[in-house]
Short mmCIF file of C-alpha atoms in Angstrom, two decimals:
data_model
loop_
_atom_site.label_atom_id
_atom_site.label_comp_id
_atom_site.label_asym_id
_atom_site.label_seq_id
_atom_site.Cartn_x
_atom_site.Cartn_y
_atom_site.Cartn_z
CA MET A 1168 22.83 -25.90 38.46
CA ARG A 1169 26.62 -26.09 38.58
CA LEU A 1170 28.33 -23.15 36.87
CA LEU A 1171 31.87 -22.63 35.58
CA ILE A 1172 33.04 -19.03 35.11
CA LEU A 1173 35.41 -18.68 32.15
CA GLY A 1174 37.49 -15.50 32.41
CA THR A 1175 37.90 -13.80 35.78
CA GLY A 1176 38.29 -10.12 34.89
CA GLY A 1177 36.13 -7.29 36.19
CA MET A 1178 32.73 -8.35 34.80
CA ALA A 1179 33.21 -11.89 36.15
CA ASN A 1180 32.64 -10.54 39.65
CA GLN A 1181 29.11 -9.55 38.63
CA HIS A 1182 28.48 -13.02 37.24
CA ALA A 1183 29.75 -14.74 40.36
CA ALA A 1184 27.73 -12.55 42.73
CA ARG A 1185 24.53 -12.64 40.67
CA PHE A 1186 24.55 -16.39 40.05
CA LYS A 1187 25.50 -17.27 43.63
CA ALA A 1188 22.49 -15.27 44.86
CA ILE A 1189 20.10 -17.56 42.95
CA GLU A 1190 18.81 -20.48 44.98
CA GLY A 1191 20.13 -23.82 43.78
CA VAL A 1192 23.03 -22.41 41.77
CA SER A 1193 26.60 -23.33 42.68
CA VAL A 1194 29.64 -21.65 41.14
CA VAL A 1195 31.95 -24.66 41.13
CA GLY A 1196 34.92 -23.56 39.03
CA GLY A 1197 36.90 -20.69 37.57
CA VAL A 1198 39.16 -20.51 34.51
CA ASP A 1199 41.78 -17.93 33.57
CA VAL A 1200 45.16 -17.90 31.87
CA VAL A 1201 46.52 -15.47 34.49
CA PRO A 1202 47.19 -17.54 37.66
CA GLU A 1203 47.26 -14.60 40.08
CA ARG A 1204 43.99 -13.16 38.83
CA LEU A 1205 42.34 -16.58 38.89
CA ALA A 1206 43.49 -17.30 42.45
CA ALA A 1207 42.31 -13.92 43.74
CA PHE A 1208 38.92 -14.29 42.04
CA CYS A 1209 38.29 -17.81 43.32
CA THR A 1210 39.34 -16.85 46.84
CA GLU A 1211 37.04 -13.81 46.85
CA HIS A 1212 34.03 -15.82 45.70
CA GLY A 1213 34.74 -19.08 47.50
CA ILE A 1214 35.23 -21.13 44.32
CA ALA A 1215 36.97 -24.44 45.00
CA ASN A 1216 38.20 -25.50 41.57
CA HIS A 1217 40.75 -23.48 39.57
CA PHE A 1218 41.82 -24.15 35.97
CA LEU A 1219 44.39 -22.42 33.79
CA SER A 1220 42.72 -23.59 30.57
CA LEU A 1221 39.23 -24.41 29.37
CA GLU A 1222 40.55 -27.76 28.16
CA ASP A 1223 41.49 -28.72 31.73
CA ALA A 1224 38.08 -27.63 33.00
CA LEU A 1225 36.27 -29.64 30.32
CA THR A 1226 38.37 -32.70 31.12
CA TRP A 1227 37.18 -32.36 34.72
CA GLY A 1228 33.65 -31.71 33.46
CA GLU A 1229 31.75 -31.50 36.77
CA PHE A 1230 29.53 -28.58 35.75
CA ASP A 1231 26.37 -27.98 33.73
CA ALA A 1232 26.89 -24.51 32.26
CA VAL A 1233 29.55 -21.95 31.41
CA ALA A 1234 29.44 -18.20 31.95
CA ASN A 1235 31.80 -16.95 29.23
CA VAL A 1236 33.32 -13.67 30.44
CA THR A 1237 36.44 -13.70 28.24
CA PRO A 1238 37.45 -10.81 25.93
CA ASP A 1239 35.30 -10.39 22.81
CA SER A 1240 37.57 -12.22 20.37
CA ILE A 1241 37.78 -15.28 22.65
CA HIS A 1242 34.01 -15.87 22.84
CA HIS A 1243 33.83 -17.77 19.55
CA PRO A 1244 36.43 -20.52 20.04
CA THR A 1245 35.73 -21.10 23.72
CA THR A 1246 31.96 -21.19 23.32
CA LEU A 1247 32.25 -23.74 20.52
CA GLN A 1248 34.43 -25.88 22.80
CA ALA A 1249 31.85 -25.69 25.59
CA ILE A 1250 29.00 -26.57 23.21
CA ALA A 1251 30.95 -29.55 21.85
CA ALA A 1252 31.33 -30.76 25.45
CA GLY A 1253 27.56 -30.60 25.97
CA LYS A 1254 27.42 -27.49 28.17
CA HIS A 1255 24.87 -24.68 28.28
CA VAL A 1256 26.44 -21.24 27.70
CA PHE A 1257 25.71 -17.77 29.07
CA CYS A 1258 27.97 -15.49 27.03
CA GLU A 1259 28.94 -11.89 27.55
CA LYS A 1260 28.21 -9.57 24.65
CA PRO A 1261 29.08 -9.32 21.86
CA LEU A 1262 28.51 -12.97 21.07
CA ALA A 1263 31.35 -12.74 18.53
CA THR A 1264 33.35 -10.09 16.70
CA ASP A 1265 31.36 -10.57 13.48
CA ALA A 1266 28.04 -12.00 12.42
CA VAL A 1267 29.49 -15.02 10.59
CA LYS A 1268 31.13 -16.29 13.79
CA ALA A 1269 28.06 -15.38 15.85
CA MET A 1270 25.77 -17.34 13.55
CA GLU A 1271 28.15 -20.33 13.63
CA MET A 1272 27.86 -20.32 17.43
CA THR A 1273 24.08 -19.94 17.19
CA GLU A 1274 23.66 -22.88 14.85
CA ALA A 1275 26.03 -25.03 16.92
CA ILE A 1276 24.14 -24.54 20.17
CA GLU A 1277 20.75 -25.00 18.50
CA ARG A 1278 21.92 -28.28 16.93
CA ALA A 1279 23.21 -29.42 20.32
CA GLY A 1280 19.86 -28.66 21.97
CA LYS A 1281 21.56 -26.63 24.68
CA VAL A 1282 20.61 -23.26 26.16
CA GLY A 1283 22.54 -20.34 24.70
CA MET A 1284 21.88 -16.83 26.01
CA VAL A 1285 23.76 -13.52 25.83
CA ASN A 1286 24.09 -10.98 28.62
CA PHE A 1287 22.53 -7.85 27.17
CA THR A 1288 22.65 -6.31 30.64
CA TYR A 1289 20.32 -3.41 29.94
CA ARG A 1290 17.47 -5.85 29.35
CA ASN A 1291 17.44 -5.87 33.17
CA SER A 1292 15.96 -2.35 33.12
CA PRO A 1293 12.30 -2.45 34.18
CA ALA A 1294 11.68 0.78 32.25
CA LEU A 1295 12.76 -0.91 29.02
CA GLN A 1296 10.58 -3.95 29.66
CA LYS A 1297 7.48 -1.91 30.57
CA GLY A 1298 8.05 0.56 27.71
CA ARG A 1299 8.29 -2.29 25.20
CA GLN A 1300 5.01 -3.72 26.53
CA MET A 1301 3.34 -0.35 25.97
CA VAL A 1302 4.64 -0.10 22.41
CA LEU A 1303 3.62 -3.67 21.53
CA ALA A 1304 0.19 -3.10 23.07
CA GLY A 1305 -0.37 -0.22 20.63
CA GLU A 1306 -0.49 2.51 23.29
CA ILE A 1307 1.45 4.93 21.03
CA GLY A 1308 0.03 3.67 17.74
CA ALA A 1309 2.21 2.65 14.82
CA VAL A 1310 5.86 3.56 15.41
CA ARG A 1311 7.12 6.35 13.15
CA HIS A 1312 10.44 7.53 14.57
CA VAL A 1313 13.06 6.21 17.01
CA GLU A 1314 15.84 8.11 18.80
CA ALA A 1315 18.43 6.19 20.85
CA SER A 1316 21.74 7.01 22.51
CA HIS A 1317 24.28 5.29 24.76
CA LEU A 1318 26.54 7.80 26.47
CA GLN A 1319 29.64 7.07 28.55
CA SER A 1320 32.52 9.32 29.59
CA TRP A 1321 35.43 7.13 30.71
CA LEU A 1322 37.69 8.59 28.01
CA VAL A 1323 37.33 12.04 29.61
CA GLY A 1324 36.73 11.16 33.28
CA ARG A 1325 38.35 8.84 35.80
CA HIS A 1326 35.21 7.62 37.56
CA TRP A 1327 35.91 4.02 36.45
CA GLY A 1328 39.70 4.33 36.61
CA ASP A 1329 42.49 5.77 34.46
CA TRP A 1330 42.11 4.24 30.98
CA LYS A 1331 45.60 5.44 29.97
CA SER A 1332 47.29 3.10 32.45
CA GLU A 1333 44.88 0.16 32.88
CA SER A 1334 44.82 -2.80 30.50
CA LYS A 1335 41.15 -3.51 31.24
CA TRP A 1336 40.32 -0.30 29.38
CA LEU A 1337 43.18 -0.09 26.87
CA TRP A 1338 42.26 -3.34 25.13
CA ARG A 1339 38.86 -1.85 24.34
CA LEU A 1340 40.61 0.82 22.26
CA SER A 1341 42.77 -1.57 20.22
CA LYS A 1342 41.66 -3.55 17.17
CA LYS A 1343 44.51 -6.05 17.43
CA HIS A 1344 43.40 -6.85 20.98
CA GLY A 1345 39.99 -7.89 19.64
CA SER A 1346 38.01 -4.69 20.08
CA ASN A 1347 35.50 -3.25 17.62
CA GLY A 1348 35.55 -0.05 19.66
CA ALA A 1349 32.49 1.77 20.91
CA LEU A 1350 30.43 0.12 18.18
CA GLY A 1351 31.24 -3.39 19.35
CA ASP A 1352 31.31 -2.63 23.08
CA ILE A 1353 28.33 -0.35 23.73
CA GLY A 1354 26.88 -0.14 20.23
CA ILE A 1355 25.60 -3.67 20.54
CA HIS A 1356 23.76 -2.62 23.70
CA ILE A 1357 22.07 0.46 22.25
CA VAL A 1358 21.11 -1.28 18.99
CA ASP A 1359 19.48 -4.05 21.04
CA PHE A 1360 17.91 -1.47 23.40
CA ALA A 1361 16.45 0.49 20.47
CA SER A 1362 15.26 -2.53 18.50
CA TYR A 1363 13.87 -4.39 21.52
CA GLY A 1364 12.23 -1.33 23.09
CA SER A 1365 10.57 -0.28 19.84
CA GLY A 1366 9.62 -3.84 18.90
CA LEU A 1367 11.20 -3.31 15.47
CA ASP A 1368 14.02 -4.82 13.42
CA VAL A 1369 16.59 -2.77 11.51
CA ALA A 1370 16.38 -3.00 7.70
CA HIS A 1371 19.02 -0.49 6.51
CA VAL A 1372 22.01 1.24 8.11
CA PHE A 1373 23.99 4.36 7.20
CA ALA A 1374 26.79 4.85 9.74
CA ARG A 1375 29.75 7.03 10.64
CA LEU A 1376 32.51 5.93 13.05
CA LYS A 1377 35.17 8.18 14.59
CA THR A 1378 38.45 7.49 16.36
CA PHE A 1379 39.91 10.51 18.15
CA ASP A 1380 43.55 11.36 18.82
CA LYS A 1381 44.19 10.25 22.41
CA ALA A 1382 47.96 9.69 22.74
CA GLN A 1383 51.23 10.35 20.95
CA ASP A 1384 51.48 8.25 17.78
CA HIS A 1385 48.04 6.80 18.66
CA ARG A 1386 49.67 4.21 20.90
CA ILE A 1387 50.20 3.38 24.58
CA GLY A 1388 52.59 0.49 25.20
CA GLU A 1389 51.43 -2.55 23.22
CA TYR A 1390 48.04 -0.98 22.49
CA ASP A 1391 47.37 0.74 19.15
CA LEU A 1392 44.52 3.18 19.86
CA ASP A 1393 42.76 2.58 16.56
CA ALA A 1394 39.28 1.35 17.53
CA ASN A 1395 36.38 3.77 17.16
CA ASP A 1396 35.40 5.99 20.10
CA SER A 1397 32.05 7.29 18.78
CA PHE A 1398 29.49 6.41 16.14
CA THR A 1399 26.23 7.60 14.70
CA MET A 1400 23.87 5.65 12.48
CA ASN A 1401 20.71 6.45 10.61
CA VAL A 1402 18.46 3.42 10.28
CA ASP A 1403 15.31 2.28 8.54
CA PHE A 1404 13.16 -0.25 10.34
CA THR A 1405 11.25 -3.06 8.71
CA ASN A 1406 7.88 -1.39 9.38
CA GLY A 1407 8.94 1.79 7.52
CA ALA A 1408 9.89 3.84 10.59
CA ILE A 1409 13.22 5.66 10.64
CA GLY A 1410 15.58 6.49 13.49
CA THR A 1411 18.95 7.54 14.79
CA ILE A 1412 21.20 5.47 17.01
CA GLN A 1413 24.41 6.83 18.50
CA ALA A 1414 27.01 6.05 21.16
CA THR A 1415 30.21 7.53 22.50
CA ARG A 1416 32.75 7.17 25.30
CA THR A 1417 33.43 10.91 25.30
CA ALA A 1418 30.18 12.31 26.78
CA ALA A 1419 31.42 14.23 29.81
CA GLY A 1420 28.81 14.22 32.54
CA GLN A 1421 27.27 10.90 31.51
CA MET A 1422 28.60 7.89 33.36
CA ASP A 1423 26.45 5.25 31.66
CA GLN A 1424 23.18 6.43 30.16
CA LEU A 1425 20.95 4.72 27.60
CA ARG A 1426 17.97 6.71 26.37
CA LEU A 1427 15.31 5.56 23.92
CA ARG A 1428 12.43 7.63 22.64
CA VAL A 1429 9.84 5.89 20.49
CA TYR A 1430 7.45 8.24 18.67
CA GLY A 1431 4.21 6.74 17.40
CA GLU A 1432 1.16 7.75 15.44
CA THR A 1433 -0.81 8.64 18.59
CA GLY A 1434 1.79 9.09 21.37
CA SER A 1435 5.37 8.67 22.55
CA VAL A 1436 7.31 6.80 25.22
CA GLU A 1437 10.77 7.44 26.68
CA MET A 1438 12.84 4.73 28.38
CA ILE A 1439 16.00 5.70 30.29
CA TYR A 1440 18.62 3.64 32.09
CA ASP A 1441 21.14 5.90 33.83
CA THR A 1442 23.91 4.25 35.87
CA GLY A 1443 21.62 1.80 37.64
CA ASN A 1444 18.47 3.91 37.72
CA SER A 1445 15.51 3.48 35.38
CA THR A 1446 12.94 6.09 34.33
CA LEU A 1447 9.89 5.70 32.10
CA ARG A 1448 7.81 8.58 30.75
CA ALA A 1449 5.04 8.80 28.18
CA CYS A 1450 2.98 11.36 26.28
CA LEU A 1451 -0.36 9.71 25.56
CA GLY A 1452 -3.98 10.48 24.78
CA GLU A 1453 -5.05 14.07 25.39
CA ASP A 1454 -1.55 14.89 26.65
CA VAL A 1455 -0.38 14.80 23.02
CA HIS A 1456 -2.21 18.08 22.42
CA THR A 1457 -0.38 19.86 25.26
CA ALA A 1458 2.97 18.03 24.83
CA THR A 1459 2.71 16.81 28.44
CA TRP A 1460 4.94 13.94 29.57
CA ARG A 1461 4.05 11.87 32.63
CA ASP A 1462 6.01 9.32 34.64
CA VAL A 1463 4.88 5.73 34.19
CA PRO A 1464 5.23 3.24 37.10
CA PHE A 1465 6.79 -0.17 36.57
CA ASP A 1466 7.49 -3.31 38.54
CA PRO A 1467 10.86 -5.06 39.06
CA VAL A 1468 11.83 -7.60 36.40
CA GLU A 1469 13.86 -10.78 36.37
CA THR A 1470 17.49 -10.43 35.38
CA ASN A 1471 19.26 -12.19 32.52
CA TYR A 1472 21.04 -14.30 35.15
CA GLN A 1473 17.72 -15.50 36.57
CA ARG A 1474 16.27 -16.15 33.12
CA PHE A 1475 19.33 -18.21 32.14
CA VAL A 1476 18.98 -20.42 35.21
CA GLN A 1477 15.27 -20.89 34.49
CA ALA A 1478 16.09 -21.75 30.88
CA VAL A 1479 18.66 -24.38 31.86
CA ARG A 1480 16.23 -25.95 34.33
CA ALA A 1481 13.48 -26.03 31.70
CA GLY A 1482 15.82 -27.05 28.88
CA LYS A 1483 14.56 -24.22 26.66
CA THR A 1484 16.39 -21.03 25.70
CA GLN A 1485 14.88 -17.70 26.72
CA GLU A 1486 15.70 -14.25 25.34
CA PRO A 1487 18.17 -12.72 24.79
CA SER A 1488 19.28 -15.74 22.78
CA PHE A 1489 22.37 -16.45 20.68
CA ARG A 1490 20.23 -15.92 17.57
CA ARG A 1491 19.12 -12.50 18.77
CA ALA A 1492 22.74 -11.52 19.43
CA ALA A 1493 23.81 -12.79 16.00
CA ASN A 1494 21.12 -10.70 14.32
CA ILE A 1495 22.20 -7.59 16.24
CA GLN A 1496 25.78 -8.32 15.20
CA LYS A 1497 24.62 -8.17 11.57
CA VAL A 1498 23.57 -4.55 12.17
CA LEU A 1499 27.00 -3.73 13.58
CA ASP A 1500 28.75 -5.42 10.67
CA LYS A 1501 26.67 -3.36 8.23
CA ALA A 1502 27.54 -0.21 10.18
CA LEU A 1503 31.25 -0.97 9.74
CA ALA A 1504 30.67 -1.63 6.04
CA SER A 1505 28.69 1.60 5.65
CA ASP A 1506 31.45 3.65 7.24
CA LEU A 1507 33.89 2.30 4.65
CA SER A 1508 31.58 2.49 1.64
CA HIS A 1509 29.85 5.77 2.55
CA LYS A 1510 26.67 4.04 1.40
CA ASP A 1511 23.46 2.73 2.89
CA GLU A 1512 23.78 -0.96 3.75
CA ALA A 1513 20.81 -3.34 3.69
CA LEU A 1514 20.32 -6.11 6.24
CA THR A 1515 19.70 -9.55 4.81
CA SER A 1516 18.19 -12.58 6.51
#
């Protein structure tokens, strides 16, 4: 498989390294509108072909698939271009900035018969995959309650750099630069994590979003700091269970932690991803009567990168698909609507 990487910012390095490590995959081209960044990226990863526009790359055309690692608002137009040119697409999340655009992309790639997958990176957690298997196998009985959180701290700590002076972080705080804030950036991860891990779909959302004062006049240079920094949502699931889902960039002491607890009729399971490390615990059987939690072993799992390559070779999309990402985007859109209306918002098909 010959791969083109579109967008050569920070996350593109992960794509290049992960795809190059898969036997039979060649990263044959890179695209970016910033010549210096493009040149440095291609040199670092040994990529021979450089393009300053997707149009130029598509005219060349000597590749099978595109890894779309552009900013959120650019996913929609560039992915549609790649689909029209007959390419498979592995897109960074969110698939688009709203569900209408995401569904347009979904329908386009399904009509084209091409593979379209989205990089929900935390699907790579073996604890999540094993925990979901346990829930679906009925080991905790019918699900009654779900508790999920995604906690980061880069707005209060400098472990990933100084957000006040680096554009790679500032754009994530600015609506006019295409950001839907914490909801769009990490909210999409924790909603997928909670829904996938519990095996349930969200039916209703009641949400609150908060943007904190972070700079004088809420602005740094060209960036208006108006995107949300934290959110909470109460949700109903389609099976009648209820839950809470929350995320923030202000959780001092938490570099990058996702935690999901699924409470069932006869037991509970907890899935944790914490900055590269996975943990799985459960309270099952007789342990329910003593509130005893025990560690659960799990095996390594294939990554999204590996699954995408397999899907392209087989000509059949695997999960997480464009359609899955579009459905998760519907939840985020309803959360935004709920914050404005101060009302419960129902998901529709």
